[in-house]
Coordinates of C-alpha atoms in Angstrom, one line a residue:
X1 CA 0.0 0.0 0.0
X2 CA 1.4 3.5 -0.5
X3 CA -0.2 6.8 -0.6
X4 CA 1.0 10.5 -0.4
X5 CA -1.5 11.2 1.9
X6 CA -0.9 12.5 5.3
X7 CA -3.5 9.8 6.5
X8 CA -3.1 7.2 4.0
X9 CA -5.8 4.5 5.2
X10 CA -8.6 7.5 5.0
X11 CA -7.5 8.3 1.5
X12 CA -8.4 4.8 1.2
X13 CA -12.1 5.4 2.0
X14 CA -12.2 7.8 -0.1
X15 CA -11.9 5.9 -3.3
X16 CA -15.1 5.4 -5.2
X17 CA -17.3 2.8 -4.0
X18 CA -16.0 2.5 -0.4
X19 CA -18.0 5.0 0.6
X20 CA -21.0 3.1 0.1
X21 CA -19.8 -0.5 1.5
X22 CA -18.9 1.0 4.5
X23 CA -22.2 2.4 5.1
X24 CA -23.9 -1.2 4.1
X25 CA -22.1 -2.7 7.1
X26 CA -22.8 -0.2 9.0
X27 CA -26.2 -0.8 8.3
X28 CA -25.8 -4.5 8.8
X29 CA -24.0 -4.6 11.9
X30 CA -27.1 -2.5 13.5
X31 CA -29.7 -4.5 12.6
X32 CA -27.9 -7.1 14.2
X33 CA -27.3 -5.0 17.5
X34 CA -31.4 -3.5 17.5
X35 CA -32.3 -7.9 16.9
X36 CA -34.9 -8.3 20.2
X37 CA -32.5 -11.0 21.5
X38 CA -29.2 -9.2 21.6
X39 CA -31.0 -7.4 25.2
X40 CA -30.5 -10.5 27.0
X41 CA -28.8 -13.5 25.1
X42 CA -25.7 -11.2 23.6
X43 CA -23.4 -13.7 25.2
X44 CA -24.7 -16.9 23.4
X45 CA -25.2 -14.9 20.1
X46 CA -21.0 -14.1 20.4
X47 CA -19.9 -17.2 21.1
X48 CA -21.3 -18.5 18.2
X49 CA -20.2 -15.9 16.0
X50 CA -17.1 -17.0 17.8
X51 CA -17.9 -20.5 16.7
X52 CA -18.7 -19.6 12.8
X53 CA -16.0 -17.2 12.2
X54 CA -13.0 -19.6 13.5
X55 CA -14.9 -22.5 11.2
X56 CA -14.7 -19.7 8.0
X57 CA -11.4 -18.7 8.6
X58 CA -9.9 -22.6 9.2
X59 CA -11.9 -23.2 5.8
X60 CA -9.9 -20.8 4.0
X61 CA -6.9 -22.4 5.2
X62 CA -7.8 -25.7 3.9
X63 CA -9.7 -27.0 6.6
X64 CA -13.3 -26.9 5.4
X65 CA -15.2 -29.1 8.0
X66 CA -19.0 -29.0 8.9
X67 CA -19.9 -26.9 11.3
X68 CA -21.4 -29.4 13.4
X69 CA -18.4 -31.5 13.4
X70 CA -16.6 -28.5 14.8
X71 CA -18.7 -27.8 17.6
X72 CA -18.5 -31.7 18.1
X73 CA -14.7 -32.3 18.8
X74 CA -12.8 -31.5 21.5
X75 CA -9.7 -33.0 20.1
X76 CA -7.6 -30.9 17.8
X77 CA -4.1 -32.3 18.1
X78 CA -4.6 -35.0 15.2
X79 CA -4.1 -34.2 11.3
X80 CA -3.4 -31.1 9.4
X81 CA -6.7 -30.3 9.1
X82 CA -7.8 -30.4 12.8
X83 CA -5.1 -28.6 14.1
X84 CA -6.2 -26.2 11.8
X85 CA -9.4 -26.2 13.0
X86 CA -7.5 -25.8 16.8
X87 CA -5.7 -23.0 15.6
X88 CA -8.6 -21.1 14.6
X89 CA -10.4 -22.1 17.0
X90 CA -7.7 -20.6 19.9
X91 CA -7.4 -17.3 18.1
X92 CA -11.0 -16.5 17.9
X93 CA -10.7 -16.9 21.8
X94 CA -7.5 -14.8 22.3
X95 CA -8.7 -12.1 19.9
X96 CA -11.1 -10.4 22.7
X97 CA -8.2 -10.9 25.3
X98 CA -5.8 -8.4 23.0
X99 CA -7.5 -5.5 22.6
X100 CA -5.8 -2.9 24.9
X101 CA -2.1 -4.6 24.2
X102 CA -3.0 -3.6 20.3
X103 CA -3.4 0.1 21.0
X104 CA -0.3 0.3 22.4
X105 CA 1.5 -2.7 20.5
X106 CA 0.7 -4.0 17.2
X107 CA 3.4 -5.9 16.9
X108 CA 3.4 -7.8 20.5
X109 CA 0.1 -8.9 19.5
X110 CA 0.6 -10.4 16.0
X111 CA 3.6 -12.4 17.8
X112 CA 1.2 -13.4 20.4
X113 CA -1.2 -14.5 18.2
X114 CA 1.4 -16.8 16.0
X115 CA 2.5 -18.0 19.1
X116 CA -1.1 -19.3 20.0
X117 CA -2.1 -20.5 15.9
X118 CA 1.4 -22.6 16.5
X119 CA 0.3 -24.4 19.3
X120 CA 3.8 -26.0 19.9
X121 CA 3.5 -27.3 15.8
X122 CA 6.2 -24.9 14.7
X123 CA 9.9 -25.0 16.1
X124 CA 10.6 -22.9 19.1
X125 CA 12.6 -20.5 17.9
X126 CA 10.4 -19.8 15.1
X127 CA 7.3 -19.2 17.1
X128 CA 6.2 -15.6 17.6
X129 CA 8.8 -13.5 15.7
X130 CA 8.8 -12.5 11.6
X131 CA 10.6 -15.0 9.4
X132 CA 14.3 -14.4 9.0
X133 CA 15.9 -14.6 5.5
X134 CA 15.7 -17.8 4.2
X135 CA 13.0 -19.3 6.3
X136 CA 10.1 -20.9 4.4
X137 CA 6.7 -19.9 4.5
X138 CA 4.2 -22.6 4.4
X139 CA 0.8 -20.7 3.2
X140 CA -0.6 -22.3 0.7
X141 CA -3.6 -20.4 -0.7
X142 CA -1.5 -17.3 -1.4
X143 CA 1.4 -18.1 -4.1
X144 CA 2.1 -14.2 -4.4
X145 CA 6.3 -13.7 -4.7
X146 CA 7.2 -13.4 -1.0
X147 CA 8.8 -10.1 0.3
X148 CA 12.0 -10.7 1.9
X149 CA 12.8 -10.7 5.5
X150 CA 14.4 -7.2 5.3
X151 CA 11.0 -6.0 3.6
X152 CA 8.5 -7.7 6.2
X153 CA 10.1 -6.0 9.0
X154 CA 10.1 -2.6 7.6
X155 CA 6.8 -2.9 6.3
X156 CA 5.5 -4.4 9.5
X157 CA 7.0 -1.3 11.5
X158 CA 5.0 0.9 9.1
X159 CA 2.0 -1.0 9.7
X160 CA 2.3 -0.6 13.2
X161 CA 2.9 3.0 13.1
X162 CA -0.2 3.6 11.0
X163 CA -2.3 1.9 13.6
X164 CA -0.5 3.5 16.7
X165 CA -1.0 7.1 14.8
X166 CA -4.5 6.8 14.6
X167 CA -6.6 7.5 11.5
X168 CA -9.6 9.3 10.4
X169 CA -10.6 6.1 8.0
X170 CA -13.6 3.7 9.1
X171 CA -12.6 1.2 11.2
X172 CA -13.6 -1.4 8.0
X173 CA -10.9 0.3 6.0
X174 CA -8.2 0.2 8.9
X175 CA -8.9 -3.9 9.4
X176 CA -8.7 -4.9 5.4
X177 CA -5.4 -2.7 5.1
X178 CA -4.2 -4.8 8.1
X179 CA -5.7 -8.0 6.7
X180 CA -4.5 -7.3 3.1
X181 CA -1.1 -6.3 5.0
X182 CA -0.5 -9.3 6.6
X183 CA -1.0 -11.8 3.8
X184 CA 0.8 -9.7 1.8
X185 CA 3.9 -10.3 3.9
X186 CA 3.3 -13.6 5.7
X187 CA 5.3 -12.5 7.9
X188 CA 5.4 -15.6 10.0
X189 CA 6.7 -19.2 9.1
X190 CA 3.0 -20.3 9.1
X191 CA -0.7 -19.8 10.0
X192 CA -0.6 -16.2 8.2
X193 CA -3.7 -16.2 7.0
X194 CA -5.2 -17.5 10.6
X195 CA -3.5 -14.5 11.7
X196 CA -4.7 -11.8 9.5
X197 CA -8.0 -12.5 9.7
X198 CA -7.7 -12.9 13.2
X199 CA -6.2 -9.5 13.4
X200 CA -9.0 -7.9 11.3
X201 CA -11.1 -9.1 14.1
X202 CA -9.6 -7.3 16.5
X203 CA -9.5 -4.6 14.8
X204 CA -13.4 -4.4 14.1
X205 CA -13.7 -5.3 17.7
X206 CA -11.3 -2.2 19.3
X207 CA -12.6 0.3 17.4
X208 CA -15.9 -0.3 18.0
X209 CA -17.8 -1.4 14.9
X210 CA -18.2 -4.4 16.3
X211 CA -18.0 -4.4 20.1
X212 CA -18.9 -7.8 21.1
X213 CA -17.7 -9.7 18.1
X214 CA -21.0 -10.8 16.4
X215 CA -20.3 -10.2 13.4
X216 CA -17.5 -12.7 12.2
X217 CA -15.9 -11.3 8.9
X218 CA -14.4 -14.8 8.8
X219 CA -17.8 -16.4 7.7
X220 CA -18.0 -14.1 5.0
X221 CA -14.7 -14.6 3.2
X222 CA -15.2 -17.9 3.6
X223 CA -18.9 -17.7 2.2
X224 CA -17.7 -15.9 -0.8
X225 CA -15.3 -18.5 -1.8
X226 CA -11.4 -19.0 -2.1
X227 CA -11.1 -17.8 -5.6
X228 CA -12.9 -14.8 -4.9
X229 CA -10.5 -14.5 -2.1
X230 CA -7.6 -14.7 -4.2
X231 CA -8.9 -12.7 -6.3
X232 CA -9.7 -9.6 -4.4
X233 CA -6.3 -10.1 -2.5
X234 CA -4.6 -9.4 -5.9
X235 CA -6.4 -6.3 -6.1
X236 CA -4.6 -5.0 -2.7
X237 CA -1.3 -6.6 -4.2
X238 CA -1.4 -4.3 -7.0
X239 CA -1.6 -1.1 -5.1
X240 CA -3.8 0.5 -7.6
X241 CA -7.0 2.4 -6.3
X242 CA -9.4 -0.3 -8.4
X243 CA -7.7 -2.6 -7.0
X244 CA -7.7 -1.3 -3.2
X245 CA -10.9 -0.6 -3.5
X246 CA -12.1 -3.9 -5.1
X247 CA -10.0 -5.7 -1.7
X248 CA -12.0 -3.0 0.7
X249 CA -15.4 -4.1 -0.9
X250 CA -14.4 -8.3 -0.5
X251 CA -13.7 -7.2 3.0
X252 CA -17.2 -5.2 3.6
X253 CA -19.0 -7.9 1.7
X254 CA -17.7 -10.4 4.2
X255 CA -18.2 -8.5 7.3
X256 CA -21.9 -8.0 6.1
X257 CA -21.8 -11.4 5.3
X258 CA -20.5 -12.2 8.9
X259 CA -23.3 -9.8 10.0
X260 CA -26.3 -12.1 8.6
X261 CA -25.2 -15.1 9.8
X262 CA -25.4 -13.8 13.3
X263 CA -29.1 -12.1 12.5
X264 CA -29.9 -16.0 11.4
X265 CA -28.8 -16.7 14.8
X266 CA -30.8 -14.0 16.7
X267 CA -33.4 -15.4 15.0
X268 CA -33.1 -19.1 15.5
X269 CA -32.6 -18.3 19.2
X270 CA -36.0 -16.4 19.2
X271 CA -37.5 -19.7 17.7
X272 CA -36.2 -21.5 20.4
X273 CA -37.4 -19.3 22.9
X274 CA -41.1 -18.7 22.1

């Protein structure tokens, strides 16, 4: 991403189009927030979100399991596939946990989160801290060229310093230039993509779009398909404003997304409680 703009990330809202997908989620999230059930059952309505959006986002990294099954097992330490699932899984609950350490430390909480996606998978030494030169990257729904280690840690530093500097952008824009950000640099040895969308979270969360994490972006990109993930991710690799914008819109798409799956839930609750 780069921008001569004092405030880069609300330059980004300003291109055509994101305007308007900002104001759809906007739109989404408070129908979701006025739903008769949030006054009293907010907590069951977030852990499922919590549920749904670490299901999406372990679907995206290759572990597409049924829903059911996930809420089923307790045991994640077999396969590839279900410690994906445990991955997930432990980063949806940690993302809550990290909100006031991101104000003040971007960077402590994206080695935090690695260090909870690895799970003790990853070698010791590797857990936690941005690849060094030479280190492989094992991520494989994103074959964009890989930025070197020199790269990821300057670009990283910038990314922090945008967050820490605060912006005038909506909060939707700040979290897909972190999401796009991240998988742009997999900056860790794995579980990048866990990460960014996990950090996307948080960022909905803490700026308070989102307050109680019922709206899980994660079911949406998951919803709208890998390719289409892809896809839109090449937009935000190419820098251009199209293609920024076209990576903003995937990302307000999937929070909406996120947003309806959890007014499905207000409602099946209400079933269940007439």
């Amino acid at each position: 991403m780069s921008t001569t703009s004092s405030d880069p990330l609300a330059a980004l809202g300003a291109l055509p189009g994101v305007t308007d997908a900002v104001d759809s989620v906007r739109k989404a999230v408070d129908r979701v927030y006025g739903h008769r059930v949030m006054r009293r059952r907010s907590n069951e309505v977030t852990a499922e979100a919590a549920l749904r959006g670490a299901r999406g986002s372990a679907a995206l990294s290759g572990a597409d399991w049924n829903l059911e099954e996930v809420r089923r097992r307790t045991d994640f330490s077999g396969d590839g596939e279900a410690r994906v699932i445990g991955a997930a899984l432990r980063l949806t609950a940690e993302a809550g946990q990290l909100l006031s350490i991101w104000r003040q430390s971007p960077l402590r909480v994206l080695a935090r989160l690695h260090l909870v996606a690895a799970g003790g998978a990853a070698p010791d030494d590797a857990v936690g801290r941005p690849r060094l030169a030479g280190e492989p990257v094992d991520e494989p729904l994103i074959e964009a060229p890989l930025p070197g280690a020199d790269e990821v840690a300057g670009r990283l530093e910038g990314l922090s310093g945008l967050i820490l500097s605060g912006s005038a952008a909506p909060a939707l824009v700040t979290a897909a230039v972190v999401h796009g950000e991240l998988l742009a640099l997999r900056p860790f040895g794995s579980s990048n993509g866990l990460v960014a969308r996990t950090a996307e979270r948080i960022v909905l969360i803490g700026s308070g779009l989102d307050p109680k994490s019922i709206c899980p972006a994660e079911v949406g990109h998951a919803e709208q398909g890998r390719a289409a993930y892809v896809a839109a991710f090449e937009g935000y690799l190419s820098g251009t404003p199209d293609g920024m914008a076209a990576w903003i819109a995937h990302c307000a798409r999937s929070a909406e997304l996120g947003a309806r799956e959890s007014t499905a839930v207000c409602e099946a609750l209400q079933r269940g409680a007439a």
